[in-house]
Coordinates of C-alpha atoms in Angstrom, one line a residue:
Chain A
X1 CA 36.1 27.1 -21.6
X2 CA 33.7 24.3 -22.1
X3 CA 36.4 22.9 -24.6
X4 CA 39.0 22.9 -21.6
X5 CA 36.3 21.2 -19.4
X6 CA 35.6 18.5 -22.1
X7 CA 38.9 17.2 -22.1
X8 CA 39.4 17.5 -18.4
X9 CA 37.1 15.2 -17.9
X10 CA 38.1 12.9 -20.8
X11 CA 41.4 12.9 -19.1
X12 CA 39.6 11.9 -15.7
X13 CA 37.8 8.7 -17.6
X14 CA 41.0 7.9 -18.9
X15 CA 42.9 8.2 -15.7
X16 CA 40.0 5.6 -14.1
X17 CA 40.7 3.3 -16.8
X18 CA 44.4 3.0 -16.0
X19 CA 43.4 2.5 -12.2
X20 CA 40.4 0.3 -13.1
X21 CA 43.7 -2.1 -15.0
X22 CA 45.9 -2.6 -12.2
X23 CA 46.3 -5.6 -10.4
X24 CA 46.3 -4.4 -6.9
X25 CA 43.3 -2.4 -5.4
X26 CA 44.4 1.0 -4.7
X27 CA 43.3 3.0 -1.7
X28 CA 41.9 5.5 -4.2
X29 CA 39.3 4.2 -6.4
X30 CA 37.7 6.3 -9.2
X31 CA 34.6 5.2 -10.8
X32 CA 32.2 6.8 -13.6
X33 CA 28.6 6.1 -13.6
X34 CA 25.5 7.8 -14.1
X35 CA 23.0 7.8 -16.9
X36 CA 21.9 9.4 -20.1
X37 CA 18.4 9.0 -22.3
X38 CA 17.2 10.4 -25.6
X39 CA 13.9 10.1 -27.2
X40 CA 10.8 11.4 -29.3
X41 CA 7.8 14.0 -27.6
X42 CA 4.7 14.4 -29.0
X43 CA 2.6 17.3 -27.6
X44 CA -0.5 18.0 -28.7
X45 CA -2.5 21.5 -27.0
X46 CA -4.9 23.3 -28.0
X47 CA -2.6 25.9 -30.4
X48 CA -1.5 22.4 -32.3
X49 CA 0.7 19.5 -32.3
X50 CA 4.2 19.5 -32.3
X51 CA 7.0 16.5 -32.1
X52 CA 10.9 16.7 -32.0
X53 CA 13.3 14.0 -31.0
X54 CA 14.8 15.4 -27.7
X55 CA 17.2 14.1 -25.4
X56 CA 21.2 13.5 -26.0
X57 CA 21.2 14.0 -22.4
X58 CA 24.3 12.5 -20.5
X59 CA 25.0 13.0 -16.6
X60 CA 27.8 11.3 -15.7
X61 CA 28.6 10.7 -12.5
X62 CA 31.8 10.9 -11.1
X63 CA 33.1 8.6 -7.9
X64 CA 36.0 9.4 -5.8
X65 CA 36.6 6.7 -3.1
X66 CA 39.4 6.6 -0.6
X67 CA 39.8 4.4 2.0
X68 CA 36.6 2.6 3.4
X69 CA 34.9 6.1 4.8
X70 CA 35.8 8.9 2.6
X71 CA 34.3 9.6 -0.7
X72 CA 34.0 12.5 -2.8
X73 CA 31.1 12.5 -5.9
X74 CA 29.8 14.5 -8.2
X75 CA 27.3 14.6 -11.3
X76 CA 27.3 16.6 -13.9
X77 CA 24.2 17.3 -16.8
X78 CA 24.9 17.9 -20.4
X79 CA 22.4 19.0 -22.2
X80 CA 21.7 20.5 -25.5
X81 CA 19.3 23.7 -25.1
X82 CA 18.3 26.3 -27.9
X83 CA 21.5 24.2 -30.0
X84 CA 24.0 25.2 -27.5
X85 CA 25.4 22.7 -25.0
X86 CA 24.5 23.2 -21.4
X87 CA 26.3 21.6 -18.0
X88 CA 25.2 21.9 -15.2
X89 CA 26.3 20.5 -11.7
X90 CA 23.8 18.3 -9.7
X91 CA 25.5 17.6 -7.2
X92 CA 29.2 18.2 -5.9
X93 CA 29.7 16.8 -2.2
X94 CA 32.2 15.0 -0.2
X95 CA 31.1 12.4 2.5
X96 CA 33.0 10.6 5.6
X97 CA 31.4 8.2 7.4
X98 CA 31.5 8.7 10.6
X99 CA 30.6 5.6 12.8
X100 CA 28.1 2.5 11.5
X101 CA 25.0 4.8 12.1
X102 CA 26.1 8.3 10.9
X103 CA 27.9 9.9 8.3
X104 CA 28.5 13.5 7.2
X105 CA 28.4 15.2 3.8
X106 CA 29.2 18.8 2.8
X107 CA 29.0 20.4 -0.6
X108 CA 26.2 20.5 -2.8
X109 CA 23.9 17.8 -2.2
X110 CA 20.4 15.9 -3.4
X111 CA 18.1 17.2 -0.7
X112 CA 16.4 14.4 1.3
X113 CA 13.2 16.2 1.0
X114 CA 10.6 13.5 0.3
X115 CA 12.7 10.7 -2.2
X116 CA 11.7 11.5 -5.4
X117 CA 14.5 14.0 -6.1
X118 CA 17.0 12.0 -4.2
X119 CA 16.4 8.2 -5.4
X120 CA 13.9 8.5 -8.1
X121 CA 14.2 11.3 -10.3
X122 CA 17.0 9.7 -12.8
X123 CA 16.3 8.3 -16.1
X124 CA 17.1 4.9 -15.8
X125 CA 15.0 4.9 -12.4
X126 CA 11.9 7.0 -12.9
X127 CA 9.6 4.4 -14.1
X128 CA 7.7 7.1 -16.3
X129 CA 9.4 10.0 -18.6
X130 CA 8.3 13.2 -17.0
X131 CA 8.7 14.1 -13.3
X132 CA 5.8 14.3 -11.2
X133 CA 3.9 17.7 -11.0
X134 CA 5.5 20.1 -8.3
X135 CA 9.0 19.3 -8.9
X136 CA 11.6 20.5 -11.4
X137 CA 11.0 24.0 -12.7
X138 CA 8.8 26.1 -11.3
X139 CA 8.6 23.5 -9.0
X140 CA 7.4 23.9 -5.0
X141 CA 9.9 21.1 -3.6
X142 CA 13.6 21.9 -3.5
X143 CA 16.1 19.6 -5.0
X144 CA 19.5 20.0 -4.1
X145 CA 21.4 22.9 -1.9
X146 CA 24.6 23.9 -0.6
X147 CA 25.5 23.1 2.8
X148 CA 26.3 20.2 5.5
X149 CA 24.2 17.0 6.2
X150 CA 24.7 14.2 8.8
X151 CA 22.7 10.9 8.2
X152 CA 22.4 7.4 8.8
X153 CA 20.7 3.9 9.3
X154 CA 20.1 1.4 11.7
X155 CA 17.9 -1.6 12.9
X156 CA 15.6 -1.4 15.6
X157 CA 14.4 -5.0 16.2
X158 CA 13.3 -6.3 13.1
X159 CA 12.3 -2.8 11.8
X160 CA 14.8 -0.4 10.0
X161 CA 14.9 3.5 10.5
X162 CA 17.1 6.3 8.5
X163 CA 17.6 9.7 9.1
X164 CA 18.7 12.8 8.2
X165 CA 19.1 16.5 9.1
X166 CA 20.7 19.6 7.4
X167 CA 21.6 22.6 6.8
X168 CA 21.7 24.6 3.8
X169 CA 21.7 28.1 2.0
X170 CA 18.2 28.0 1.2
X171 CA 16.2 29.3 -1.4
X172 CA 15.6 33.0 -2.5
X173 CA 12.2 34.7 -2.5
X174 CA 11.4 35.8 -5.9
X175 CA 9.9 39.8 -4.6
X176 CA 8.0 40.6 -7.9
X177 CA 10.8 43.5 -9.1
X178 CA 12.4 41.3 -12.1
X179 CA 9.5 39.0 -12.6
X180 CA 6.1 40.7 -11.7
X181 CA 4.0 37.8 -12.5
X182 CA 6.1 35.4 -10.1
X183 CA 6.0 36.9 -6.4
X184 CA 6.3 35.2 -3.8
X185 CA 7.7 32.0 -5.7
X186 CA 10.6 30.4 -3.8
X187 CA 13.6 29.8 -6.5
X188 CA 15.1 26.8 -5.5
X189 CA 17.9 27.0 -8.1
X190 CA 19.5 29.9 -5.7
X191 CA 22.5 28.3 -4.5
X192 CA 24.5 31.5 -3.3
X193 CA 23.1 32.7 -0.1
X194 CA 21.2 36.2 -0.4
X195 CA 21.2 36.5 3.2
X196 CA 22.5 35.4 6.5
X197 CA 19.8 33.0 7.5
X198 CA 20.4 29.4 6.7
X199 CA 17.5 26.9 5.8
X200 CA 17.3 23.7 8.0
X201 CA 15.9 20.5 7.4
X202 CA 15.3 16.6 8.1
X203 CA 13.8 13.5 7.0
X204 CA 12.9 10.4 8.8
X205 CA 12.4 7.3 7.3
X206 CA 10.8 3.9 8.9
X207 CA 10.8 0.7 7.3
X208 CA 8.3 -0.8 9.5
X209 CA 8.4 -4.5 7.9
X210 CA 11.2 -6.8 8.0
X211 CA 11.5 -7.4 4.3
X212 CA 11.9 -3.9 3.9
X213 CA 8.9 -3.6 1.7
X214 CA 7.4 -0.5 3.0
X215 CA 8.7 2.6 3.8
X216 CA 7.3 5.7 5.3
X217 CA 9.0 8.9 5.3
X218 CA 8.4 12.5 6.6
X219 CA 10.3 16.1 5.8
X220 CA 10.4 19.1 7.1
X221 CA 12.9 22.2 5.7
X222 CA 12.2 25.8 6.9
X223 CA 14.2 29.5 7.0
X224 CA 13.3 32.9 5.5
X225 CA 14.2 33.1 1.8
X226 CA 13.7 36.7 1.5
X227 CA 17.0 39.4 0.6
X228 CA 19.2 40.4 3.2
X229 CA 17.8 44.5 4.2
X230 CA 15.2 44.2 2.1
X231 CA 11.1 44.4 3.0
X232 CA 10.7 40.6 3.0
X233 CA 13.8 40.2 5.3
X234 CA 11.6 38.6 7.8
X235 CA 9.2 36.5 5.5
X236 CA 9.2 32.9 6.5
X237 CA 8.7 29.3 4.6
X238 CA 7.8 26.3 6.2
X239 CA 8.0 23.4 3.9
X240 CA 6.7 19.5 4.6
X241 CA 6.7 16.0 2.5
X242 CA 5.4 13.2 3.4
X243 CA 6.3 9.8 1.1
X244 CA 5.4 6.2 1.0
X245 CA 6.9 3.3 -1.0
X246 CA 5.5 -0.3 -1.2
X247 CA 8.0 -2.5 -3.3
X248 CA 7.9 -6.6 -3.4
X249 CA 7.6 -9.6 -5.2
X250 CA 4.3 -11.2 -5.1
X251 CA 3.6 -14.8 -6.3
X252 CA -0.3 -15.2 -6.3
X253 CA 0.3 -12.0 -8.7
X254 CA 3.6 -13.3 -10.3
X255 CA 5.5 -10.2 -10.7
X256 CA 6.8 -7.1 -9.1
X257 CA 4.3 -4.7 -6.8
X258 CA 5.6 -0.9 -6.9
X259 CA 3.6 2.1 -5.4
X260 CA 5.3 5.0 -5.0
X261 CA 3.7 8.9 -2.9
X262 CA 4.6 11.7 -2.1
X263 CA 2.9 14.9 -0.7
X264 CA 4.8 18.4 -0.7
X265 CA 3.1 21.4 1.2
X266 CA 4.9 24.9 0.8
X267 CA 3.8 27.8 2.9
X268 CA 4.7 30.8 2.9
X269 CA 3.8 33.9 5.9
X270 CA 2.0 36.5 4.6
X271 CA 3.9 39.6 2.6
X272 CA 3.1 42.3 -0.1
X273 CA 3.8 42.3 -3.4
X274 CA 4.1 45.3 -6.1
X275 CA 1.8 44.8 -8.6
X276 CA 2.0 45.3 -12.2
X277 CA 4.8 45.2 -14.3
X278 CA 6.8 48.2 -12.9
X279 CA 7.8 45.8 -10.3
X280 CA 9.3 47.0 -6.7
X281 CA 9.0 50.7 -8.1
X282 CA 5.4 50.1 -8.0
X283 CA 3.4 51.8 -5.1
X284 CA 0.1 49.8 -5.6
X285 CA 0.7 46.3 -3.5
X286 CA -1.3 43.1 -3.0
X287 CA -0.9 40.2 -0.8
X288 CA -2.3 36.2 -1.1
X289 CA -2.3 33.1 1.3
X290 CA 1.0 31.6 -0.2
X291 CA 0.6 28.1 -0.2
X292 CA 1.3 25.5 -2.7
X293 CA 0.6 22.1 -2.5
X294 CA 1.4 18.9 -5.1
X295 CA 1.3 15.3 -5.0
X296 CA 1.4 12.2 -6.9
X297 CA 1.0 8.5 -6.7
X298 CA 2.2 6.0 -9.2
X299 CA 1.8 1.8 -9.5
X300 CA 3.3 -0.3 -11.7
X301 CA 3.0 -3.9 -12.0
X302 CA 6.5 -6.5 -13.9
X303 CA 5.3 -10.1 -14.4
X304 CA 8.8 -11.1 -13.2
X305 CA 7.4 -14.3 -12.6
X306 CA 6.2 -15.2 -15.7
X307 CA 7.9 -17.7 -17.7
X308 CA 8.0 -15.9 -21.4
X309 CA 11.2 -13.9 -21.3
X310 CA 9.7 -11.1 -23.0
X311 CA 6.7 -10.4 -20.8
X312 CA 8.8 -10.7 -17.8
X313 CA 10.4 -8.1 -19.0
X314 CA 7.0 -6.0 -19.7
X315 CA 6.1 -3.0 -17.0
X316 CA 2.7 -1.5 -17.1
X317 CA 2.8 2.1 -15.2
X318 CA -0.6 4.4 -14.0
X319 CA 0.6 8.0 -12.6
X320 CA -1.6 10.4 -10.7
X321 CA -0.2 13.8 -10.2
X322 CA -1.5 17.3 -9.1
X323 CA -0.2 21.1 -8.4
X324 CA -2.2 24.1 -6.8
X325 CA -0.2 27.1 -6.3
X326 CA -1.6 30.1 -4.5
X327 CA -4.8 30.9 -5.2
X328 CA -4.5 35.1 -5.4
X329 CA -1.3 35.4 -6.7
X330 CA -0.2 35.7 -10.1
X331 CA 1.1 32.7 -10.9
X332 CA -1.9 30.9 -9.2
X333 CA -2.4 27.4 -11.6
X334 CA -4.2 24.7 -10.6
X335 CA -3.2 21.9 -12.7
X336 CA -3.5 18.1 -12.7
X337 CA -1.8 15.0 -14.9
X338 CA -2.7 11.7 -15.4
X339 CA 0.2 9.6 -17.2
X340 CA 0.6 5.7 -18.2
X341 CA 3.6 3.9 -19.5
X342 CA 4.5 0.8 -21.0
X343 CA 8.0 -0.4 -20.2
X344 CA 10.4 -2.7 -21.8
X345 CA 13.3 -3.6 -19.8
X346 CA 16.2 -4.6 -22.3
X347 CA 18.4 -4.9 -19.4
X348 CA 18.4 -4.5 -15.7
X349 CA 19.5 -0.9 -16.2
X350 CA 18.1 -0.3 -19.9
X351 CA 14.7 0.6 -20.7
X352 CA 12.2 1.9 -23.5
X353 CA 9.5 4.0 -21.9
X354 CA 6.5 4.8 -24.2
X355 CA 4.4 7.5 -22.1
X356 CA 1.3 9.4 -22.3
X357 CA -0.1 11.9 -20.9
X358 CA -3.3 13.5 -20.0
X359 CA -3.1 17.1 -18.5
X360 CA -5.5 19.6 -17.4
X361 CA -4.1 23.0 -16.3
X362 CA -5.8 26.0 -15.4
X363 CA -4.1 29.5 -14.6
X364 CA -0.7 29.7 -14.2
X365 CA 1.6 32.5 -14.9
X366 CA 2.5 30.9 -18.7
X367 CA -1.3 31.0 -19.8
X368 CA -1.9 33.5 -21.9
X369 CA -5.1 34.9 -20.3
X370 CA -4.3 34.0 -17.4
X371 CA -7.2 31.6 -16.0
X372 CA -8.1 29.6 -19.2
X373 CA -8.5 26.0 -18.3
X374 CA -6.2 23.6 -21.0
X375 CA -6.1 20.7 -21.6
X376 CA -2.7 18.9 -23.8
X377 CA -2.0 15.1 -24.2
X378 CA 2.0 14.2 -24.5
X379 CA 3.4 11.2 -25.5
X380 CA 7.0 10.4 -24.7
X381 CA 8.9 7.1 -26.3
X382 CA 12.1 7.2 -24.6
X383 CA 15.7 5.3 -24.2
X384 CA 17.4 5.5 -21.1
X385 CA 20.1 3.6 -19.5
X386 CA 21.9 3.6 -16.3
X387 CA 26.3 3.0 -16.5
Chain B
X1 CA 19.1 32.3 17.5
X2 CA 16.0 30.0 17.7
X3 CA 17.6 29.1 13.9
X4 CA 20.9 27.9 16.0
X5 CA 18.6 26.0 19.5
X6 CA 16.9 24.2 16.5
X7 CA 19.9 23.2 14.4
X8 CA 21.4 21.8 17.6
X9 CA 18.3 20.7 18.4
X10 CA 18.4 18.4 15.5
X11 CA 21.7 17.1 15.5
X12 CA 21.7 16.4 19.0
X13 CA 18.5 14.0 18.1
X14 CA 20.0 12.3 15.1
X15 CA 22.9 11.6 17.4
X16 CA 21.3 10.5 20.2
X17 CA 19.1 8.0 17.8
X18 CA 22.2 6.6 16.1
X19 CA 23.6 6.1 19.9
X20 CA 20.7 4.5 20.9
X21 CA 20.1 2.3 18.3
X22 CA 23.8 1.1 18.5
X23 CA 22.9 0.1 21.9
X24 CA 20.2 -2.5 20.6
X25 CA 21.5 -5.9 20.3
X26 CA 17.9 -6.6 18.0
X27 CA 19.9 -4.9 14.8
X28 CA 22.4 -7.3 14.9
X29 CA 20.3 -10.6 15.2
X30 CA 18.7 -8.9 12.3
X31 CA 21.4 -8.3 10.6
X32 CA 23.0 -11.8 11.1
X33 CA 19.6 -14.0 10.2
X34 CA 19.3 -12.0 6.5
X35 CA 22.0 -12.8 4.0
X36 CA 23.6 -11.0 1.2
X37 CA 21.3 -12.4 -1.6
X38 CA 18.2 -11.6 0.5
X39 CA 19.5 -8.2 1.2
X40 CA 20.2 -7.2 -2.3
X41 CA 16.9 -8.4 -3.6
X42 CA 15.1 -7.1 -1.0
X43 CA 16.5 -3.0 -1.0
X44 CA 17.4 -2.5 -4.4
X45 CA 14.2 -3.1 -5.8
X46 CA 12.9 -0.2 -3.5
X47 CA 14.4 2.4 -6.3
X48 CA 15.8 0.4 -8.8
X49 CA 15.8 -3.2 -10.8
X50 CA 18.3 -5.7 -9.0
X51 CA 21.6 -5.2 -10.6
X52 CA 23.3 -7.7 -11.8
X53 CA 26.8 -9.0 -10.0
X54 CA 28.7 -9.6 -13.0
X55 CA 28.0 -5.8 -14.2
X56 CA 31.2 -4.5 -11.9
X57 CA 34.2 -5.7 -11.2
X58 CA 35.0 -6.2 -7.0
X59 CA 36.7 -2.9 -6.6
X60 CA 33.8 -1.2 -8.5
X61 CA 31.4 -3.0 -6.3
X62 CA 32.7 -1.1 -3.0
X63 CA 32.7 2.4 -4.2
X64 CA 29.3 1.4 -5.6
X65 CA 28.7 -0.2 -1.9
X66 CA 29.6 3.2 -0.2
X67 CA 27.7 5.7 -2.7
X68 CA 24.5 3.6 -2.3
X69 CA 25.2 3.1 1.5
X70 CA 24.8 6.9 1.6
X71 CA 22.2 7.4 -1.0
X72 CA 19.5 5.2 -0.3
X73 CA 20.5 5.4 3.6
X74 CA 21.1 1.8 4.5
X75 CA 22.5 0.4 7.3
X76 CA 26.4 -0.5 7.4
X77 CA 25.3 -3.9 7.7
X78 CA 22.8 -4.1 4.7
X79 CA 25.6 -2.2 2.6
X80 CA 28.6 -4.5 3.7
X81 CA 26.6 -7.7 3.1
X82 CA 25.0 -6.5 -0.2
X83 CA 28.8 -6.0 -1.3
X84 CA 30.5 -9.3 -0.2
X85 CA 27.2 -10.7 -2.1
X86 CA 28.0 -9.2 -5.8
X87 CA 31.6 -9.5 -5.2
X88 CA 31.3 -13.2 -4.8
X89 CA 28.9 -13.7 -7.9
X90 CA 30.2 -11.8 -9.6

């Protein structure tokens, strides 16, 4: 199967490079891009040290253009895990746009919740190797969803504002009976709807300054993730982001100014959980104030003034990041990561990111006894480039 | 049914801002005082190092134009002067 889907898409890139030869635009245009990276971890813990080269990831991305409003695009992640290759879809969605200030898109989509997952989370972009804390697996802030999205831009005066608001299958409750020690998570990678209630959500975006500098964004997605008939039928989640972004060329500082934030809150009403490991046939039940909360903030300075082509090219990066999940429950953690980089930028889309990071973790449904604060230091000296 | 009066809710309010902001004459003053250079220096550095024009072909350029139009919401006239930009220095 993965054999057939190989050449399918080799067949696809060489289909685009016939239309990418003709002489006369066509109405269709089909365009790969995307990004892959590969690299060397170093992660040293308590138990020891250990270092591996990782990476040979690749996700291209597919482009499907016809016409000046309709476009279909897709990405795809291939990935070698436990020596076997995995591919996965990231996104699948098509997208017409509607009038100057809104457009629709239906499929699978990034979710617009915050803009790290959206705009900053691929390889070639994210300024440092690792996500921040709170997103990604086990994460509290969803990624990407099935459903339909209308969004837009426009100008009011010399300000800019986008929006967006959607509608999605949501995430499932995870009720304890499979995995005891993670009630009352929300698993985001649930893309086939376990009951009839949809999630909903919006982002609003306001570029108060007219070089577009700054941005200021705030989220919102909410529904009830638990199983259709099932105890937690009625058990809701109420989810919130805020973000910031500061991004411009300074000359008394002679280089680039980037400061990234974002603040996830997930919330969860009140339910009761089996506890212990024989799961929902288990009569004795406890309950905990689910909420999660994570956040990080990141600078980075690029000389891009300075007249030595190689320091130009130089980007220094600091990362503050922190995760507190529900204090009560079994997977309560409360963990916190600080992170700097060193960048060289070979090209505008290539970069060698040499990483490290400091983390301190307590709890969390991984630790072995449960509670023991840890502390591990990673270093990451990756390649990634953007096609 | 709340789940329904808030769904309508919301796409009743992102269509009545897109209809009210098309009905500011501001945007387009804006729109007409920045040019393409200043445009694409000024938003793609807000996720991403300024690409280079000579990177992608014309064609490439506008299904590049409309996938970044929709993923880093700009406006259509940010996204169609970004465009003409790279395709002419490119």
């Amino acid at each position: 199967m993965k054999k057939i889907f190989i050449v399918t898409i080799g067949l696809l890139l060489w289909g685009g490079s016939i239309f990418a030869q003709g002489s006369k635009p066509p109405k269709t245009q089909f365009m790969v891009r995307g990004y892959g990276h590969a690299g060397l971890d170093y992660i040293k813990t308590a138990d020891g040290t250990d270092y591996s080269f990782v990476g040979a990831a690749f996700s291209p991305i597919f482009l499907f253009k016809q016409g000046k409003r309709f476009m279909f695009e897709t990405e795809l992640e291939f990935e070698l895990q436990n020596n076997e290759l995995e591919i996965g879809l990231e996104y699948a969605n098509l997208m017409y746009v509607i009038n100057k200030y809104l457009m629709i898109r239906g499929g699978k989509f990034l979710l617009p919740f915050g803009t790290f997952m959206e705009r900053l989370h691929p390889a070639w972009i994210n300024r440092l190797s690792s996500k921040p804390l709170g997103f990604g697996h086990d994460g509290i802030a969803p990624a990407s969803d099935i459903g339909v999205e209308l969004r837009g831009a426009a100008h009011i005066g010399g300000t800019a504002i986008n929006y967006s608001v959607y509608v999605v299958n949501g995430p499932r409750l995870k009720d304890g009976s499979i995995e005891p020690d993670e009630a009352g998570m929300l698993n985001f990678q649930n893309y086939i709807d376990n009951n009839n209630n949809k999630f909903v959500g919006a982002r609003v975006g306001y570029l108060p300054l007219y070089n577009s500098s700054l941005e200021l964004g705030a989220s919102f997605y909410t529904g009830k993730p638990g199983d259709k008939g099932s105890v937690y039928k009625d058990v809701t989640a109420f989810l919130w982001a805020v973000d910031f972004s500061f991004v411009k060329q300074i000359s008394p500082i002679k280089g680039i100014l980037d400061i990234k934030a974002q603040y996830n809150h997930t919330q969860l009403s009140d339910a009761y959980y089996p506890v212990g490991e024989e799961g929902r046939d288990s009569t004795d039940l406890y309950t905990f104030n689910n909420l999660s909360r994570a956040y990080y903030a990141q600078l980075s300075y690029r000389p891009s003034m300075a007249s030595s082509s190689i320091l130009k090219n130089i980007e220094i990066i600091g990362r503050y990041s922190q995760l507190n999940t529900p204090e009560g429950s079994e997977w309560e953690s409360n963990v916190n990561e600080i992170t700097i980089g060193l960048n060289y930028w070979i090209t505008w889309r290539q970069v060698v990111k040499i990483n490290y990071a400091f983390i301190n973790s307590e709890g969390g449904h991984d630790a072995e006894d449960g509670t023991g604060k840890q502390k591990s230091n990673t270093l990451f000296v990756h390649w990634a480039i953007g096609l | 049914m709340k789940k329904l009066v808030l769904i309508f809710t919301l796409a009743i309010s992102v269509t009545a801002i897109a209809i009210t902001v098309s009905s500011c004459t501001a945007q387009r003053e804006v729109s007409a005082q920045k040019s393409g250079a200043e445009l694409w220096a000024q938003n793609c550095i807000r996720c991403h190092n300024i690409p280079s024009p000579p990177a992608y072909s014309d064609v490439q350029w506008e299904t590049i134009g409309l996938h970044m139009k929709e993923r880093a919401n700009l406006t259509s006239e940010q996204i169609d002067k970004i465009v003409a930009f790279l395709q002419s220095a490119n």
